[in-house]
Structures are given as C-alpha cells and as structure tokens.
Short mmCIF file of C-alpha atoms and ligand atoms in Angstrom, two decimals:
data_model
loop_
_atom_site.label_atom_id
_atom_site.label_comp_id
_atom_site.label_asym_id
_atom_site.label_seq_id
_atom_site.Cartn_x
_atom_site.Cartn_y
_atom_site.Cartn_z
CA MET A 1 30.33 19.43 -18.74
CA SER A 2 28.66 19.39 -15.39
CA ARG A 3 26.61 16.56 -13.97
CA VAL A 4 23.95 17.04 -11.33
CA TYR A 5 22.96 14.69 -8.53
CA ASN A 6 19.87 13.12 -10.06
CA PHE A 7 17.40 11.69 -7.54
CA SER A 8 14.78 10.78 -10.15
CA ALA A 9 12.61 7.71 -9.47
CA GLY A 10 12.94 6.69 -13.11
CA PRO A 11 14.31 6.98 -15.68
CA ALA A 12 17.15 7.43 -13.26
CA VAL A 13 20.83 7.93 -12.72
CA LEU A 14 23.23 5.53 -14.46
CA PRO A 15 26.88 4.91 -13.60
CA GLU A 16 29.03 7.59 -15.17
CA GLU A 17 31.58 5.00 -16.24
CA VAL A 18 28.92 3.19 -18.23
CA LEU A 19 27.77 6.37 -19.98
CA GLN A 20 31.37 7.26 -20.81
CA GLU A 21 32.05 3.83 -22.26
CA ALA A 22 28.88 4.00 -24.34
CA ALA A 23 29.95 7.43 -25.59
CA ASP A 24 33.40 6.10 -26.54
CA GLU A 25 31.80 3.24 -28.48
CA MET A 26 29.05 5.33 -30.06
CA LEU A 27 30.49 5.57 -33.59
CA ASP A 28 32.41 2.32 -33.70
CA TYR A 29 31.47 -0.55 -31.43
CA ASN A 30 34.40 -2.88 -30.94
CA GLY A 31 35.80 -2.52 -34.47
CA THR A 32 32.48 -3.10 -36.24
CA GLY A 33 32.53 0.41 -37.71
CA MET A 34 28.99 1.07 -36.48
CA SER A 35 27.02 1.93 -33.39
CA VAL A 36 25.12 -0.81 -31.54
CA MET A 37 22.04 1.22 -32.52
CA GLU A 38 22.77 0.55 -36.18
CA MET A 39 23.55 -3.12 -35.85
CA SER A 40 21.48 -6.10 -36.99
CA HIS A 41 20.08 -7.95 -34.02
CA ARG A 42 20.96 -11.13 -35.94
CA SER A 43 24.64 -10.18 -36.15
CA LYS A 44 27.41 -12.04 -34.34
CA ALA A 45 28.37 -8.84 -32.51
CA PHE A 46 24.87 -8.38 -31.09
CA GLN A 47 24.47 -12.07 -30.23
CA GLU A 48 27.61 -11.71 -28.14
CA ILE A 49 26.21 -8.61 -26.43
CA ILE A 50 22.95 -10.30 -25.39
CA ASP A 51 24.63 -13.60 -24.45
CA THR A 52 27.17 -11.80 -22.27
CA ALA A 53 24.46 -9.67 -20.67
CA GLU A 54 22.46 -12.78 -19.79
CA ALA A 55 25.50 -14.64 -18.47
CA ASP A 56 26.53 -11.71 -16.28
CA LEU A 57 23.00 -11.28 -14.93
CA ARG A 58 22.85 -15.01 -14.15
CA GLU A 59 26.13 -14.74 -12.29
CA LEU A 60 25.10 -11.60 -10.36
CA MET A 61 21.76 -13.05 -9.23
CA ASN A 62 22.88 -16.65 -9.08
CA ILE A 63 19.97 -17.63 -11.35
CA PRO A 64 19.45 -21.41 -11.47
CA ASP A 65 19.51 -23.24 -14.84
CA ASN A 66 15.79 -23.98 -14.68
CA TYR A 67 14.96 -20.29 -15.02
CA LYS A 68 14.86 -18.39 -18.31
CA VAL A 69 16.00 -14.79 -18.61
CA LEU A 70 13.97 -12.78 -21.12
CA PHE A 71 14.73 -9.28 -22.39
CA LEU A 72 11.35 -7.90 -23.47
CA GLN A 73 9.66 -4.60 -24.28
CA GLY A 74 6.52 -2.79 -23.21
CA GLY A 75 7.74 -1.74 -19.79
CA ALA A 76 6.80 -3.27 -16.48
CA SER A 77 3.20 -2.28 -17.22
CA SER A 78 2.85 -4.78 -20.09
CA GLN A 79 3.69 -7.54 -17.61
CA PHE A 80 0.54 -6.61 -15.68
CA ALA A 81 -1.33 -8.34 -18.54
CA MET A 82 1.29 -10.83 -19.68
CA ILE A 83 1.49 -12.49 -16.26
CA PRO A 84 -2.22 -13.38 -15.95
CA MET A 85 -2.47 -14.28 -19.64
CA ASN A 86 0.32 -16.83 -19.29
CA LEU A 87 -0.03 -17.99 -15.69
CA MET A 88 -3.75 -18.07 -14.93
CA LYS A 89 -4.42 -21.74 -15.70
CA ASN A 90 -7.22 -21.91 -13.11
CA GLY A 91 -8.19 -18.32 -13.81
CA VAL A 92 -7.41 -17.25 -10.22
CA ALA A 93 -4.66 -15.15 -8.68
CA ASP A 94 -4.07 -13.46 -5.33
CA TYR A 95 -2.71 -9.92 -5.10
CA ILE A 96 -1.10 -8.04 -2.22
CA ILE A 97 -1.75 -4.34 -2.68
CA THR A 98 1.06 -2.19 -1.29
CA GLY A 99 0.90 0.73 -3.70
CA GLN A 100 -0.22 2.04 -7.04
CA TRP A 101 1.86 -0.34 -9.13
CA ALA A 102 0.50 -3.41 -7.36
CA LYS A 103 -3.00 -1.98 -7.67
CA LYS A 104 -2.60 -1.41 -11.40
CA ALA A 105 -1.36 -4.98 -11.82
CA TYR A 106 -4.37 -6.23 -9.85
CA GLN A 107 -6.82 -4.16 -11.91
CA GLU A 108 -5.31 -5.45 -15.13
CA ALA A 109 -5.47 -9.07 -13.94
CA GLN A 110 -9.20 -8.68 -13.29
CA LYS A 111 -9.68 -8.49 -17.06
CA TYR A 112 -8.36 -12.01 -17.49
CA GLY A 113 -9.65 -13.94 -14.50
CA LYS A 114 -10.53 -13.77 -10.86
CA ALA A 115 -8.04 -11.55 -9.06
CA ASN A 116 -8.36 -11.45 -5.26
CA VAL A 117 -6.89 -8.92 -2.86
CA ILE A 118 -5.53 -10.98 0.05
CA ALA A 119 -3.76 -8.09 1.84
CA SER A 120 -3.52 -4.35 1.43
CA SER A 121 -1.98 -1.31 3.07
CA GLU A 122 -4.23 1.17 1.34
CA ASP A 123 -5.98 2.00 4.66
CA ARG A 124 -2.94 4.06 5.69
CA MET A 125 -1.84 5.51 2.35
CA PHE A 126 0.44 2.52 1.64
CA SER A 127 2.83 3.61 4.38
CA TYR A 128 3.63 0.08 5.51
CA ILE A 129 3.87 -3.54 4.38
CA PRO A 130 1.06 -5.71 5.75
CA ASP A 131 1.81 -8.80 7.80
CA CYS A 132 2.03 -11.56 5.20
CA SER A 133 2.88 -14.48 7.47
CA ASP A 134 -0.57 -16.10 7.39
CA LEU A 135 -2.60 -14.88 4.42
CA PRO A 136 -5.90 -16.27 3.15
CA VAL A 137 -4.22 -17.63 0.00
CA SER A 138 -6.83 -19.11 -2.37
CA ASP A 139 -6.66 -22.90 -2.76
CA ASP A 140 -6.85 -22.60 -6.52
CA ALA A 141 -4.64 -19.51 -6.93
CA ASP A 142 -2.27 -19.81 -9.86
CA TYR A 143 0.08 -17.35 -8.19
CA VAL A 144 0.50 -14.75 -5.46
CA TYR A 145 1.58 -11.33 -6.72
CA ILE A 146 3.61 -8.65 -4.97
CA CYS A 147 5.34 -5.41 -5.85
CA GLU A 148 8.48 -5.94 -3.80
CA ASN A 149 9.67 -2.34 -3.59
CA ASN A 150 7.07 0.39 -3.76
CA THR A 151 8.68 3.15 -5.76
CA ILE A 152 6.09 5.81 -5.00
CA TYR A 153 5.60 5.21 -1.27
CA GLY A 154 9.09 4.04 -0.33
CA THR A 155 8.32 0.69 1.30
CA LYS A 156 9.87 -2.70 0.70
CA PHE A 157 9.05 -6.27 1.66
CA LYS A 158 11.85 -7.24 4.06
CA GLN A 159 10.40 -10.72 4.19
CA LEU A 160 8.61 -12.44 1.35
CA PRO A 161 4.99 -13.45 1.97
CA ASP A 162 4.16 -17.01 2.93
CA THR A 163 2.37 -18.04 -0.26
CA LYS A 164 1.44 -21.45 1.18
CA GLY A 165 3.12 -23.22 -1.67
CA LYS A 166 1.74 -21.06 -4.47
CA THR A 167 3.99 -19.51 -7.09
CA LEU A 168 5.31 -16.09 -6.10
CA VAL A 169 5.39 -13.40 -8.80
CA ALA A 170 7.26 -10.18 -7.99
CA ASP A 171 7.62 -6.81 -9.65
CA VAL A 172 11.13 -5.73 -8.61
CA SER A 173 11.43 -2.74 -10.97
CA SER A 174 12.77 -0.36 -8.33
CA CYS A 175 14.90 -2.79 -6.30
CA PHE A 176 16.36 -4.87 -9.13
CA LEU A 177 19.99 -5.79 -8.34
CA SER A 178 20.05 -3.65 -5.20
CA GLU A 179 20.79 -6.65 -2.97
CA PRO A 180 21.19 -10.43 -3.25
CA VAL A 181 18.01 -12.45 -3.86
CA ASP A 182 17.14 -16.11 -3.63
CA VAL A 183 15.65 -16.63 -7.09
CA THR A 184 14.34 -20.08 -6.15
CA LYS A 185 11.72 -18.48 -3.91
CA TYR A 186 9.99 -16.94 -6.95
CA GLY A 187 8.23 -18.24 -10.02
CA VAL A 188 8.62 -14.93 -11.83
CA ILE A 189 10.82 -11.92 -11.03
CA TYR A 190 10.47 -9.04 -13.40
CA GLY A 191 11.14 -5.35 -13.71
CA GLY A 192 11.44 -2.42 -16.02
CA VAL A 193 15.13 -1.53 -16.15
CA GLN A 194 14.80 2.26 -16.13
CA LYS A 195 14.86 2.45 -12.34
CA ASN A 196 18.00 0.65 -11.34
CA ILE A 197 19.64 -0.89 -14.41
CA GLY A 198 19.44 0.86 -17.75
CA PRO A 199 17.52 2.99 -20.24
CA ALA A 200 13.73 2.74 -20.51
CA GLY A 201 12.54 0.28 -23.13
CA VAL A 202 13.70 -3.01 -21.66
CA VAL A 203 11.86 -5.19 -19.17
CA ILE A 204 13.69 -8.21 -17.80
CA VAL A 205 11.66 -11.30 -16.90
CA ILE A 206 13.25 -14.14 -14.94
CA ILE A 207 10.83 -17.05 -15.08
CA ARG A 208 10.91 -20.67 -13.96
CA GLU A 209 10.78 -22.96 -16.96
CA ASP A 210 7.74 -24.99 -15.91
CA LEU A 211 5.66 -21.78 -16.00
CA ILE A 212 6.45 -21.29 -19.69
CA THR A 213 3.83 -23.27 -21.60
CA GLU A 214 1.70 -23.22 -24.75
CA ASP A 215 -1.36 -23.30 -22.52
CA VAL A 216 -2.14 -19.59 -22.31
CA LEU A 217 -5.37 -17.65 -22.20
CA ALA A 218 -7.29 -17.84 -25.51
CA GLY A 219 -6.56 -14.79 -27.60
CA THR A 220 -3.20 -14.01 -26.01
CA PRO A 221 -1.23 -12.06 -28.63
CA THR A 222 1.88 -13.78 -29.95
CA MET A 223 4.07 -11.03 -28.52
CA PHE A 224 2.54 -11.63 -25.07
CA ARG A 225 3.50 -15.29 -24.89
CA TYR A 226 6.53 -16.10 -22.76
CA LYS A 227 7.15 -19.27 -24.77
CA ILE A 228 7.62 -17.36 -28.03
CA HIS A 229 10.34 -15.22 -26.49
CA ALA A 230 11.92 -18.03 -24.47
CA ASP A 231 12.18 -20.31 -27.53
CA ALA A 232 13.76 -17.50 -29.56
CA GLY A 233 16.28 -16.40 -26.93
CA SER A 234 14.55 -12.99 -26.69
CA LEU A 235 15.08 -12.53 -30.45
CA TYR A 236 11.62 -13.44 -31.76
CA ASN A 237 11.40 -9.91 -33.12
CA THR A 238 13.77 -6.96 -32.99
CA PRO A 239 14.66 -6.56 -29.33
CA PRO A 240 15.42 -3.22 -27.62
CA ALA A 241 19.01 -3.79 -28.69
CA TYR A 242 20.69 -0.61 -27.52
CA GLY A 243 18.99 -0.82 -24.13
CA ILE A 244 20.14 -4.41 -23.68
CA TYR A 245 23.69 -3.30 -24.51
CA ILE A 246 23.59 -0.64 -21.78
CA CYS A 247 22.10 -3.12 -19.28
CA GLY A 248 25.00 -5.43 -20.10
CA LYS A 249 27.46 -2.67 -19.29
CA VAL A 250 25.70 -2.03 -15.98
CA PHE A 251 25.95 -5.75 -15.14
CA LYS A 252 29.73 -5.56 -15.76
CA TRP A 253 29.90 -2.43 -13.60
CA LEU A 254 28.02 -4.20 -10.79
CA LYS A 255 30.41 -7.15 -10.96
CA LYS A 256 33.32 -4.73 -10.70
CA GLN A 257 31.74 -3.11 -7.63
CA GLY A 258 31.78 -6.51 -5.92
CA GLY A 259 28.35 -7.86 -6.93
CA LEU A 260 25.08 -7.67 -5.07
CA THR A 261 26.44 -8.28 -1.57
CA ALA A 262 28.67 -5.23 -1.96
CA MET A 263 25.78 -3.24 -3.46
CA LYS A 264 23.55 -4.10 -0.51
CA LYS A 265 26.20 -2.86 1.90
CA ARG A 266 26.59 0.37 -0.04
CA ASN A 267 22.85 0.85 -0.37
CA GLU A 268 22.38 0.34 3.38
CA GLU A 269 25.09 2.87 4.06
CA LYS A 270 23.54 5.45 1.72
CA ALA A 271 19.98 4.95 2.96
CA GLY A 272 21.23 4.97 6.56
CA ILE A 273 22.77 8.41 6.13
CA LEU A 274 19.48 9.81 4.88
CA TYR A 275 17.17 8.02 7.32
CA ASP A 276 19.41 8.86 10.30
CA PHE A 277 19.18 12.51 9.37
CA LEU A 278 15.38 12.34 8.90
CA ASP A 279 15.00 10.65 12.30
CA GLN A 280 16.69 13.48 14.16
CA SER A 281 15.55 16.43 12.04
CA ASN A 282 13.10 18.95 13.48
CA MET A 283 11.94 19.93 10.02
CA PHE A 284 12.01 16.88 7.72
CA HIS A 285 10.52 13.51 8.41
CA GLY A 286 10.02 10.21 6.60
CA THR A 287 6.53 9.09 5.66
CA VAL A 288 6.57 5.32 6.14
CA GLU A 289 6.97 2.84 8.98
CA ALA A 290 10.64 2.48 9.83
CA LYS A 291 10.65 -1.31 9.64
CA ASP A 292 9.41 -1.25 6.04
CA ARG A 293 11.66 1.48 4.66
CA SER A 294 13.00 1.06 1.15
CA LEU A 295 16.73 1.35 0.52
CA MET A 296 16.00 2.81 -2.90
CA ASN A 297 13.18 5.36 -2.64
CA VAL A 298 13.04 7.71 0.34
CA PRO A 299 9.98 9.96 0.55
CA PHE A 300 10.00 12.77 3.12
CA VAL A 301 8.04 15.91 3.97
CA THR A 302 8.29 19.02 6.10
CA GLY A 303 4.56 19.03 6.80
CA ASP A 304 4.24 22.43 5.12
CA LYS A 305 3.53 22.47 1.38
CA GLU A 306 5.07 25.90 0.84
CA LEU A 307 8.23 24.91 2.64
CA ASP A 308 8.39 21.70 0.57
CA ALA A 309 8.16 23.77 -2.61
CA LYS A 310 10.85 26.18 -1.39
CA PHE A 311 13.12 23.25 -0.55
CA ILE A 312 12.64 21.61 -3.95
CA LYS A 313 13.34 24.88 -5.73
CA GLU A 314 16.48 25.71 -3.74
CA ALA A 315 17.72 22.13 -3.98
CA LYS A 316 17.41 22.27 -7.76
CA GLU A 317 19.38 25.50 -7.85
CA ALA A 318 22.08 23.78 -5.81
CA GLY A 319 22.34 20.85 -8.26
CA PHE A 320 20.01 18.30 -6.64
CA GLU A 321 17.51 17.31 -9.33
CA ASN A 322 14.17 15.53 -9.30
CA LEU A 323 13.48 15.63 -5.57
CA LYS A 324 9.81 16.39 -6.01
CA GLY A 325 7.66 13.59 -4.58
CA HIS A 326 5.18 11.62 -6.67
CA ARG A 327 2.11 13.68 -7.51
CA SER A 328 -0.05 11.35 -5.39
CA VAL A 329 2.06 11.77 -2.21
CA GLY A 330 3.48 15.29 -2.48
CA GLY A 331 6.52 16.38 -0.51
CA MET A 332 9.90 15.08 -1.57
CA ARG A 333 11.36 11.77 -2.66
CA ALA A 334 15.02 10.95 -3.04
CA SER A 335 15.60 7.87 -5.17
CA ILE A 336 19.06 6.60 -4.33
CA TYR A 337 19.56 3.72 -6.72
CA ASN A 338 22.77 1.72 -7.20
CA ALA A 339 24.36 4.38 -9.40
CA MET A 340 23.86 7.23 -6.89
CA PRO A 341 27.25 7.70 -5.23
CA VAL A 342 27.44 7.97 -1.44
CA GLU A 343 28.82 11.50 -1.97
CA GLY A 344 25.49 12.45 -3.54
CA VAL A 345 23.58 11.38 -0.44
CA LYS A 346 26.05 13.08 1.90
CA ALA A 347 25.81 16.28 -0.11
CA LEU A 348 22.01 16.13 -0.03
CA VAL A 349 21.96 15.68 3.75
CA ALA A 350 24.39 18.59 4.19
CA PHE A 351 22.09 20.70 2.04
CA MET A 352 19.03 19.65 4.05
CA LYS A 353 20.81 20.54 7.32
CA LYS A 354 21.66 23.97 6.00
CA PHE A 355 18.11 24.49 4.75
CA GLU A 356 16.74 23.47 8.12
CA GLU A 357 19.02 25.93 9.96
CA GLU A 358 18.07 28.75 7.63
CA ASN A 359 14.34 28.13 7.73
CA MET A 360 13.50 27.05 11.28
C1 PLP B 401 8.02 2.41 -12.71
C2 PLP B 401 7.35 1.18 -12.23
C3 PLP B 401 6.45 0.47 -13.02
C4 PLP B 401 6.02 0.94 -14.39
O1 PLP B 401 7.05 0.78 -15.29
P1 PLP B 401 6.86 1.09 -16.84
O2 PLP B 401 8.13 0.55 -17.41
O3 PLP B 401 6.71 2.56 -16.99
O4 PLP B 401 5.67 0.35 -17.32
C5 PLP B 401 5.91 -0.69 -12.51
N1 PLP B 401 6.24 -1.13 -11.29
C6 PLP B 401 7.11 -0.47 -10.50
C7 PLP B 401 7.44 -1.01 -9.17
C8 PLP B 401 7.69 0.71 -10.94
O5 PLP B 401 8.56 1.36 -10.16
#
C-alpha cells in the first residue's frame, strides 16, 4: 500500500488512523456482526454512534444548549435553498459575495425572496475580503449571509462582519473545525463535511433554536424544514449513516489531537510554511491579499500557464495529488485541511524549491 499526499479541495484527505479504524470495523462493528453500512438507523448501536458524534462535536466547538446540531443530506448546496425557505420571515436577506459559493447561495435565495448584495469582492476576482465593519445592512433583513472560507479563491474572514444585530448565517464548509469559533455569534453555521471532516453525503447544520419554527415559506418541502429534522434528532428519514459514523471518528481524532486550539496552531504552522515559501519565491506566488489568506486553501501560480502545467504533472509523478487549481482560477491550489500532516506541506515546499531551481 502506498498513500499519496492528497491536496484535493474536496472530497479531501482524511486522517489515516480514522480510515484504518473504519477498515478494522468494516465487517463487524463493535460486536454487532455487521458493518455500520448494513445497520438499521433505528438500532441501539446506531443511536449511540449519532449521539456520541453530536456530543463530541458539541464539546469540540463548545456549542451552547440553545443550538441544535443537525446531520442532513443534500450537500452544502441544498442549504442555499433551505436557509431562505426557513429563515426569510420578512422575505429579505443580505449577502456578502466573496466567491462562487456565496454567489450561488445568493442566486438561489433570489428565488425565495429579496436577496441583496451588501458587499462584494468580485471586482478583483475575489482576491480579498471586503471591509465589513460598516455595511448597509437592510433594516428588515432576516439574516446576513457569508461564506466564511472561500475554498476556490483561498480567502477567509478573519473578522466576522458587523451585522448590526441581524442573524449571521455562515457556510463554513472548508474551514469547519479548523480553529475555535464562538458559536454564539452566529444564528446558523453549516457545512458539507467532505472538505474538512468526513465523506461526502453529510451536511452539518448548527442552528439556534429560536430560528427553528413552523413558519416557513409556503411550499417548503418536508425534507427542507429544519423543524422536521430537529424534532426527529436528525432521524426523520434514513440519515447518511455511514458518513455520520466517519464524522464521529474524526471528532474523536480531533479531541485526541488536543481540540480546535491545537488544530489552529497546527494549521497556522502548516500554512505558514507554504506562505513563507511563496513570499520569497522568484517563481511561485500567492494570488490573494496576505491579510485575508485562508489557512486551508492556498492557491498559487507561476504566471506562466505552461510552467503551471509542467509543475502539476511533475508534482503528481512525485506523489503530490490534486494540486491543479479550480477551473475558474487556473494555476495551482494546495488544500491543507486538518488531516494533511505537516510533513506533507514540508515535502511539497521542498519539491517546489527543487522545481524552481531546475526551471528558472
Ligand atoms: C464545496 C463547497 C460547497 C458545495 O458543497 P456541496 O456539498 O458539493 O454542495 C459549498 N460551499 C463551500 C464553501 C464549499 O467549499
């Protein structure tokens, strides 16, 4: 067996320990004589899996009791509709557009009410986070929406916007559990897990209880109502059971690593190694404003498309996978999520140095 260094933006690298444990339990989970994949979601064994996963996530993120944790399906993209359908009581919401995912969420919300753009960084290819200290927040906005870490462009909000008292809703798909968060600052935190937590198929929604009501947009499908899932403990219908089981293992792994404070320190170290190299390189450079750099997704270019392609090809041959940038940006992107070991980043930088020497 040989494992590569996988820099994919998602689905992405998972901790090897977690994969090994899942492999060991594949045929017989904890004496049940079956795989978690084969298990009734109404069984005692699965109830324990989902309860433990929720408890561990609550502990990791210090989630207050007045927030529900929902394990849903449909990816982060289904939340683009679910959020306005459930939260637009006045039919108005304000969006901050810092990349394609925020833009898609905004476009979807327009189907259900009045969605306003109150800030955007589209003028410079989403290479920065706009100043959000004094935004024209709408008086009747039901919420202010952000995409906290921009997976494609590699920017992150280092400071949350001043929402002037309105509910903050955040897509944290690509920075989930990468550092400590103050949950009380948000009404809704959600993310697809395939970036930083687990296998595709699960989306986790952390939502303040007062936002979960029967009063949703007329015609909202049953499966798109938060209340249905909250009342049923995420077991209204068959949940993505195996995915939840893997997420639970990742939560345990994160606790063992020292929790989110320790992860932040590690993530800063890893990103620092890569950004420090980019800042002094004569060949490679980062593509976003330094103050807004993501710790998770690091896009970079040489400025020469052919050289980029040569780099990606040779990197792949050397065991560095999925370094090709998003099709809309080009160049390269190294996603260095929680499960990417510091050795992987060091090895990548050593490879980049060598490539630079050989090709300058
Ligand atoms: C990947 C991603 C999405 C889309 O996730 P799906 O699960 O494929 O719907 C949305 N937002 C962000 C920030 C992402 O990184």
